[in-house]
mmCIF file of C-alpha atoms in Angstrom:
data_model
loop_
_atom_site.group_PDB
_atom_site.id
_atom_site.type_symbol
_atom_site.label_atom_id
_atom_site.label_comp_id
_atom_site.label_asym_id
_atom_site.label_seq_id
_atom_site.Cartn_x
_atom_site.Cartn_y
_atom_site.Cartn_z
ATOM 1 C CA UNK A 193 -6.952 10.442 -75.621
ATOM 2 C CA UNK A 194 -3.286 9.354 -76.752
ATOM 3 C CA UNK A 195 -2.828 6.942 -79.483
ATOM 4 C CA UNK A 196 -2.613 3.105 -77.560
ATOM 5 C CA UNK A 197 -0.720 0.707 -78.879
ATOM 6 C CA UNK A 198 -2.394 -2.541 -80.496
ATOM 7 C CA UNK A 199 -2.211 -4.232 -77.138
ATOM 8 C CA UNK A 200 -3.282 -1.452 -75.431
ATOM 9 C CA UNK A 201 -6.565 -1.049 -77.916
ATOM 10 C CA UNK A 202 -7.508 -4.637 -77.482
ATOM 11 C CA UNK A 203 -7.612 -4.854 -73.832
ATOM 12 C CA UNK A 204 -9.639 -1.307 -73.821
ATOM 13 C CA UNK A 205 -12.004 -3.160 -75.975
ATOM 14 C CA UNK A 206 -11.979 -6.331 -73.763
ATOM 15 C CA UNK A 207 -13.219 -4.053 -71.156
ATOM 16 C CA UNK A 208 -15.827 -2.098 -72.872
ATOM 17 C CA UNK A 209 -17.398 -5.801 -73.815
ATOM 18 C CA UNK A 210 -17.441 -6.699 -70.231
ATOM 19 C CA UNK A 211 -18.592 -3.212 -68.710
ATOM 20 C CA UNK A 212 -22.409 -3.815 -68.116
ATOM 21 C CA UNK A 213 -21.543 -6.959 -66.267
ATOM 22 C CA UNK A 214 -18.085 -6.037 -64.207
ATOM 23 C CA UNK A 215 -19.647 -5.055 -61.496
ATOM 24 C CA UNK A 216 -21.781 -8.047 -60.543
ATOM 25 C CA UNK A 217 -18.487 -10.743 -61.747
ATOM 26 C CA UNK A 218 -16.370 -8.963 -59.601
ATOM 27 C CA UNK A 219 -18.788 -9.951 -56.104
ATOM 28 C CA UNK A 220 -19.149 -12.957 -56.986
ATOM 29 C CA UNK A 221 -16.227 -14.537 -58.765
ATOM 30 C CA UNK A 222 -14.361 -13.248 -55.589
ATOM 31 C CA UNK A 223 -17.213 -13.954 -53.453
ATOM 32 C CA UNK A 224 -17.499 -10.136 -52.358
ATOM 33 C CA UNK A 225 -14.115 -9.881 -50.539
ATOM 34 C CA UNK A 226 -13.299 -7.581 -52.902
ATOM 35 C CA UNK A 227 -14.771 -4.913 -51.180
ATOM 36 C CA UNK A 228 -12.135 -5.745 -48.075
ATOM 37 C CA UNK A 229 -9.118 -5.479 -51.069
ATOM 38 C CA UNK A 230 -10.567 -1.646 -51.873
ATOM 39 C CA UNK A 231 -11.073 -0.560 -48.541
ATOM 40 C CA UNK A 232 -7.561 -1.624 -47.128
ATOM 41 C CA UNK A 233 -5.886 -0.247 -50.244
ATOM 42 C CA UNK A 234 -7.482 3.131 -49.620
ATOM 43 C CA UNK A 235 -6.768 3.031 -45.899
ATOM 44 C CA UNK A 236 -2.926 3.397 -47.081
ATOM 45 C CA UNK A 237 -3.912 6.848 -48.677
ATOM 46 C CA UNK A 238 -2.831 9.790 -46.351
ATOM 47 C CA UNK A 239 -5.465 12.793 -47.884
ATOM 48 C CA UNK A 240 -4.999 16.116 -45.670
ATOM 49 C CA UNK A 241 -7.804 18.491 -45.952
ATOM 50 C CA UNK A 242 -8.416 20.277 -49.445
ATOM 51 C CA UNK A 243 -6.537 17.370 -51.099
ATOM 52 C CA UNK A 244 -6.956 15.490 -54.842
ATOM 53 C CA UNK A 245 -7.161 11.735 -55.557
ATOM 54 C CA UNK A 246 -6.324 10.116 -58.762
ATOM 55 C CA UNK A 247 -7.901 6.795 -59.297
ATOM 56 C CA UNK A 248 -6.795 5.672 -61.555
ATOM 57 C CA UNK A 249 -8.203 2.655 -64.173
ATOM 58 C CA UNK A 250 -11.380 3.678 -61.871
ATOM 59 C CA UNK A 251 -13.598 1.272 -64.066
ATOM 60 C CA UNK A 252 -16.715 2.207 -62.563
ATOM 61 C CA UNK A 253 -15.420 3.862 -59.816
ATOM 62 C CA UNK A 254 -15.730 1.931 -56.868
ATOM 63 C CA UNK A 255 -12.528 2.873 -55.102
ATOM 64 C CA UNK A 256 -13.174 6.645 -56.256
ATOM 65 C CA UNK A 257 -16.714 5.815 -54.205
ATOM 66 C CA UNK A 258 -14.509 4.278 -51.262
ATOM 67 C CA UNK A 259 -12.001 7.471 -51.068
ATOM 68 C CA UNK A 260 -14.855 9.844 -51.459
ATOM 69 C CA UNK A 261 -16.753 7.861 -48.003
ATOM 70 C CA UNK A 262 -13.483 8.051 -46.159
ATOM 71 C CA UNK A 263 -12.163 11.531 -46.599
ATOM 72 C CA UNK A 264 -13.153 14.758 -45.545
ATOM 73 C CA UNK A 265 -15.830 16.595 -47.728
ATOM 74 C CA UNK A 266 -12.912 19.061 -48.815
ATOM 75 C CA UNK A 267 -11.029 16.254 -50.516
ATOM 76 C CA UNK A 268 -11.706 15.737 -54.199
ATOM 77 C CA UNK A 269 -11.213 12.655 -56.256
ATOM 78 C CA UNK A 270 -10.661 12.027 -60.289
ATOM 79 C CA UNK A 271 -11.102 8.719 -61.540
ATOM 80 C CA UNK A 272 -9.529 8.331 -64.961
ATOM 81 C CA UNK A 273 -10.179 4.766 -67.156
ATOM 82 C CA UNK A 274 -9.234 4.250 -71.004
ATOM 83 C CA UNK A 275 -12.471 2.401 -71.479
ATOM 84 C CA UNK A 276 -14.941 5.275 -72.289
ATOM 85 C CA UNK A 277 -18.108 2.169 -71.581
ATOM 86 C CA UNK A 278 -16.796 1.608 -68.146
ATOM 87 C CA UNK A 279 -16.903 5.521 -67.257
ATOM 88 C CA UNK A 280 -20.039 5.685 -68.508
ATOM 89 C CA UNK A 281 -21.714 3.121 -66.139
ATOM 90 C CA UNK A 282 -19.393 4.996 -62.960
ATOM 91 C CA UNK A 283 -20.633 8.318 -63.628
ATOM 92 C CA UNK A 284 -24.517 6.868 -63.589
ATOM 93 C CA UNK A 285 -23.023 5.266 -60.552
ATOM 94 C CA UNK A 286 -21.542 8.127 -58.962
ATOM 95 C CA UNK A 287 -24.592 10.543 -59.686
ATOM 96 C CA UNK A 288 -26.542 7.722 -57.577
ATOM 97 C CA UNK A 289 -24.010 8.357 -54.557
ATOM 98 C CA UNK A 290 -23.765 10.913 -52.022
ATOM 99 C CA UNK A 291 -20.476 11.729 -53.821
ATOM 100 C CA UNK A 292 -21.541 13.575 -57.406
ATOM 101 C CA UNK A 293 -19.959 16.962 -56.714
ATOM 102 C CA UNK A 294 -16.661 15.593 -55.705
ATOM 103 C CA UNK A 295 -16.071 13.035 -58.208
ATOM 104 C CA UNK A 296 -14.988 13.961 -61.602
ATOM 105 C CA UNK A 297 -14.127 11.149 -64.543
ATOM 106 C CA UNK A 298 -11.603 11.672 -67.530
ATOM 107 C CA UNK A 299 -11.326 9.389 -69.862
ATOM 108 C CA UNK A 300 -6.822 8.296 -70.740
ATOM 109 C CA UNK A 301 -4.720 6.138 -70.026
ATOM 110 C CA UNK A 302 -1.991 5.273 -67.759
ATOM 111 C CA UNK A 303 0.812 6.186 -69.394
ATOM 112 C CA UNK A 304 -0.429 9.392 -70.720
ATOM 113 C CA UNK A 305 -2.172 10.966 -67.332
ATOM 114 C CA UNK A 306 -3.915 14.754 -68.437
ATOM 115 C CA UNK A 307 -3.009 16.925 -65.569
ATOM 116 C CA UNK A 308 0.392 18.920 -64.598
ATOM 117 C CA UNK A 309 3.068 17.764 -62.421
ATOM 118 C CA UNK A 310 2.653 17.740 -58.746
ATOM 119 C CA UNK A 311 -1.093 17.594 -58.561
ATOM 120 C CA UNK A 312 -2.203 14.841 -56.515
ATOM 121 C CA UNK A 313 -1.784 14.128 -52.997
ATOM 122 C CA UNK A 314 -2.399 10.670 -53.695
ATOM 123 C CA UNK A 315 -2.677 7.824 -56.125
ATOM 124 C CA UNK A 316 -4.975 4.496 -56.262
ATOM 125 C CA UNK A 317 -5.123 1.849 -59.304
ATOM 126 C CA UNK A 318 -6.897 -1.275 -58.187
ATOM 127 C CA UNK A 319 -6.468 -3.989 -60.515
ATOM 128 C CA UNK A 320 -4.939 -1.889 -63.903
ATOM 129 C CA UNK A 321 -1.484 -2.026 -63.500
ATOM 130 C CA UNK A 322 -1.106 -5.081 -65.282
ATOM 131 C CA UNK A 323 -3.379 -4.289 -67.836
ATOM 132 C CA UNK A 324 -0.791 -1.401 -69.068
ATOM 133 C CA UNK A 325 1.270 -2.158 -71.412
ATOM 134 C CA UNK A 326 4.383 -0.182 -70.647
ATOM 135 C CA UNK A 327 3.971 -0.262 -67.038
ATOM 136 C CA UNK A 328 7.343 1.660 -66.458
ATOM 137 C CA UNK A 329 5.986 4.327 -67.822
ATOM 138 C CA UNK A 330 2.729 4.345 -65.937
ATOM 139 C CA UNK A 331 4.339 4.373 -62.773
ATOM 140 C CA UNK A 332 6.627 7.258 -63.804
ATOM 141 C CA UNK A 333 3.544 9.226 -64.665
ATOM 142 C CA UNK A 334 1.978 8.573 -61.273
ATOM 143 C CA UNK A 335 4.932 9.642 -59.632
ATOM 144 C CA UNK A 336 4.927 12.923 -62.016
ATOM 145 C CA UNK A 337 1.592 13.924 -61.070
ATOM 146 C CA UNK A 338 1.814 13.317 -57.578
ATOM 147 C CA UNK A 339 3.063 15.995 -54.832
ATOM 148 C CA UNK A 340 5.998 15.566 -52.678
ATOM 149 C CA UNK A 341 5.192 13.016 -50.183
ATOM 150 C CA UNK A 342 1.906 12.122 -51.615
ATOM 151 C CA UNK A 343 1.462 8.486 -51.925
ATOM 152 C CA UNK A 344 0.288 6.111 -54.543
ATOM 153 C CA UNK A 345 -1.391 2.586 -53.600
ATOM 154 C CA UNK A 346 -1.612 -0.157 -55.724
ATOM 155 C CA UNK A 347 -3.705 -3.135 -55.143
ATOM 156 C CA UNK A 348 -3.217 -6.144 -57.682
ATOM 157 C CA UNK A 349 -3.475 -9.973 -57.388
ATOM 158 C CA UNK A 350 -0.334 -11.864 -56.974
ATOM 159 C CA UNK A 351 0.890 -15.554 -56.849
ATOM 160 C CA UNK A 352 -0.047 -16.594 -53.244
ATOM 161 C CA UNK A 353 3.696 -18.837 -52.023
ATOM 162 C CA UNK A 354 2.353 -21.249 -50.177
ATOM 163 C CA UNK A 355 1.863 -24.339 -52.272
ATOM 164 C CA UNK A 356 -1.228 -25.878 -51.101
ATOM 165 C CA UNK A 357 -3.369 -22.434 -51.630
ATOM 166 C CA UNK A 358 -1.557 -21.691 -54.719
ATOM 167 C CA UNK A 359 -2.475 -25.266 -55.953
ATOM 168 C CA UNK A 360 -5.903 -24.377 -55.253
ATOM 169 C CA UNK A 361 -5.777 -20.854 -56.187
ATOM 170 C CA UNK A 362 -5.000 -21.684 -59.902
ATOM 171 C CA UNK A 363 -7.344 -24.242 -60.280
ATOM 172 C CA UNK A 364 -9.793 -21.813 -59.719
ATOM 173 C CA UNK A 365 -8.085 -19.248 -61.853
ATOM 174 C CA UNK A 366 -7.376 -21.400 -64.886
ATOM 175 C CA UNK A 367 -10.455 -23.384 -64.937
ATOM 176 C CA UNK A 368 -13.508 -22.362 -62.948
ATOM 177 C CA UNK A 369 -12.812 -18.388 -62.995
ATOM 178 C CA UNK A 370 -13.161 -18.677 -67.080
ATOM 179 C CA UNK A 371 -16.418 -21.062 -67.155
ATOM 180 C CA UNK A 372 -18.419 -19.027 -64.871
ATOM 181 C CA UNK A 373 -17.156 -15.577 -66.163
ATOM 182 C CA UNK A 374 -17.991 -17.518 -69.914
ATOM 183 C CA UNK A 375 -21.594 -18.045 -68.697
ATOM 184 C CA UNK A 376 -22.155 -13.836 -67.620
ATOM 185 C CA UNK A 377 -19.870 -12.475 -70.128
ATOM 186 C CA UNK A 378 -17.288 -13.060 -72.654
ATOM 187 C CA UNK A 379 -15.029 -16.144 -71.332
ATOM 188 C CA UNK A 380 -12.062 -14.814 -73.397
ATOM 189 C CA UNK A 381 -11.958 -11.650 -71.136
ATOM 190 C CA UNK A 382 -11.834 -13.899 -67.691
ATOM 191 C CA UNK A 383 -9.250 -16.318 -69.917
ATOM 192 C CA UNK A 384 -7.286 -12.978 -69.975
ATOM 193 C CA UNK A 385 -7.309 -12.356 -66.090
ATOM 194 C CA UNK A 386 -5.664 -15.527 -64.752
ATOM 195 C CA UNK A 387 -3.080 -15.593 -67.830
ATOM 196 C CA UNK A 388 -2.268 -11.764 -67.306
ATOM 197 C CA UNK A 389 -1.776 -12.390 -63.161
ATOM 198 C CA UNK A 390 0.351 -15.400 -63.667
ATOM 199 C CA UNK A 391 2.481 -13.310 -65.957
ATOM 200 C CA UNK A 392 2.472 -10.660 -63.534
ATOM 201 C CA UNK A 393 5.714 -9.994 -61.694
ATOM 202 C CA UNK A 394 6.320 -10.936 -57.999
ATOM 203 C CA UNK A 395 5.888 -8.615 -55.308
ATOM 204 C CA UNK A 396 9.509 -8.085 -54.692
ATOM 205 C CA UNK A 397 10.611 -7.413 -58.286
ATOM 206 C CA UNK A 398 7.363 -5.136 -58.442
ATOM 207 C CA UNK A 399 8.795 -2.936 -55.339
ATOM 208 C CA UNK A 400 12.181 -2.397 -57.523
ATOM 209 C CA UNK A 401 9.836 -1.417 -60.842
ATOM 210 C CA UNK A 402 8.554 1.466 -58.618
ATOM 211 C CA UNK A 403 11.923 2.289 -57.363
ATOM 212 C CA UNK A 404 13.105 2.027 -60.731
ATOM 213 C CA UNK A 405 10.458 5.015 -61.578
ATOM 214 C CA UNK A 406 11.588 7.028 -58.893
ATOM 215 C CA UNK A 407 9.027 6.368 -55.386
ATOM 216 C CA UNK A 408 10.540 6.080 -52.197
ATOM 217 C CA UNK A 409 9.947 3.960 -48.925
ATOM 218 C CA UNK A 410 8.092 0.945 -51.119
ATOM 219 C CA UNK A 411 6.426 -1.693 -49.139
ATOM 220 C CA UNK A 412 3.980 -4.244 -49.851
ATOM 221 C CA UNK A 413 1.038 -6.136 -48.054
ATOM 222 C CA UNK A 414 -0.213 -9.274 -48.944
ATOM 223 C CA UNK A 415 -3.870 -10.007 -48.399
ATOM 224 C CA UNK A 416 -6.353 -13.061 -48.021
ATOM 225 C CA UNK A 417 -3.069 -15.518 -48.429
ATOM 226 C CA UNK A 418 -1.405 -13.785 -51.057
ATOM 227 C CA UNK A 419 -4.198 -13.643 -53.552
ATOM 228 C CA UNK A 420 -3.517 -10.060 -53.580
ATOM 229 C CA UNK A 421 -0.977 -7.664 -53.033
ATOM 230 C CA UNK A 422 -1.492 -3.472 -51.814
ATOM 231 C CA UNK A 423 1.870 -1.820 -52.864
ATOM 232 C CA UNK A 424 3.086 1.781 -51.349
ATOM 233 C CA UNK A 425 5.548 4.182 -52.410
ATOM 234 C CA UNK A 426 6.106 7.773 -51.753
ATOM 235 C CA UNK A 427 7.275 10.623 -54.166
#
C-alpha cells in the first residue's frame, strides 16, 4: 500500500482501534437511519449489466453489501479501505452474505487507487472523504478510474442550516456522540468525528472541489435536515 502521510497513518490506526465495534456505534449513535443514508446514496449509482463498483473506504462493506442487493448478478463490486482490521471483519461479513463471489476487498487508500484508468462504471465512498488527507487528490483518482459517464456518489455529513436543528445537532455531536462512543470504544475516535465534520467544507464549496478535479453535472442532496449530504458528479 503507498506510503500515508503522518495524518493519514493516525486516522488508519484510529480506525483499526474502533473496527470490532463500528458496526454496532454506527446503528445506534445514528439510531439506525444510517441504513436510509446507504441505500439512497447507492440509488444514485447507474450500473448497466456486466459493470464494476468501487467502494471505496468500504470499512466493512456495508454499501459494497447494498450495491451487490441492488444490481444485477453480472455487476461486480470492489471495496477498497486503508484500514487492513476493518477489511478483515467485511470479508467475514461478506462470506456470510449472498454476495461472496462478487465482492472482492483491496486494501489502499484514496489517493493512491490500484487499478487502471477507466475501470469503473461507478464510484461510492460513504463517510471517507473527509478522513483523506489530500482530498483533491482523491477525487482526481476517482475520476481517473472511472469510465466515461460513470458516476461517483458521495455520502458525508454536513452542517444542517437551519439554526434550531443545527443547535441541536451539535450538542449531540460535541457532547453526547463522544460519551456514549467513550463508553463502547475509544472516545478520542468519536471526539475525532464531530471535530472532522465541523471542519468539513459546505456542500456548495464541496461541488466546486469535484469540479475542480474534473466531474461534470455535480449536484447534491441533503438528507434527514442536512445532517448529511449525497454528492454526484459524472466523468
Amino acid at each position: 500500500m503507498t506510503n500515508l502521510s503522518d495524518k493519514g497513518r493516525g486516522i488508519r490506526d484510529m480506525f483499526q482501534t474502533i473496527a470490532p465495534q463500528y458496526d454496532f456505534l454506527n446503528r445506534l449513535l445514528s439510531l439506525g437511519i444510517d441504513r436510509y443514508w446507504r441505500s439512497f446514496a447507492v440509488g444514485q449509482l447507474e450500473i448497466p449489466e456486466g459493470g464494476k463498483v468501487l467502494d471505496i473506504a468500504t470499512g466493512t462493506g456495508d454499501v459494497a453489501l447494498k450495491i451487490a442487493s441492488t444490481t444485477p448478478r453480472t455487476v461486480t463490486i470492489v471495496g477498497e479501505d486503508f484500514t487492513q482490521g476493518m477489511l478483515v471483519l467485511g470479508r467475514e461479513k461478506i462470506e456470510r452474505s449472498l454476495y461472496a463471489d462478487r465482492i472482492s476487498l483491496v486494501n489502499a487508500p484514496c489517493e493512491s487507487i490500484p487499478h487502471p484508468d477507466n475501470t469503473f462504471s461507478g464510484i461510492t465512498i460513504a463517510f471517507g472523504i473527509r478522513n483523506v488527507v489530500d482530498r483533491n487528490q482523491g477525487l482526481r483518482e476517482m475520476r481517473r478510474v472511472l469510465k466515461p459517464g460513470g458516476r461517483a456518489v458521495i455520502l458525508e455529513f454536513s452542517n444542517p442550516r437551519n439554526r434550531f436543528f443545527k443547535f441541536i445537532y451539535q450538542f449531540y455531536f460535541r457532547r453526547l456522540l463522544p460519551l456514549i462512543g467513550g463508553v463502547f470504544s475509544r472516545r478520542s475516535a468519536y471526539q475525532y468525528l464531530p471535530d472532522s465534520v465541523l471542519e468539513f467544507p459546505p456542500q456548495e464549496e464541496f461541488c466546486a472541489m469535484m469540479q475542480s478535479a474534473g466531474f461534470a453535472d455535480t449536484q447534491y442532496y441533503d438528507l434527514t435536515f442536512g445532517i448529511v449530504s449525497v454528492y454526484v458528479g459524472t466523468k
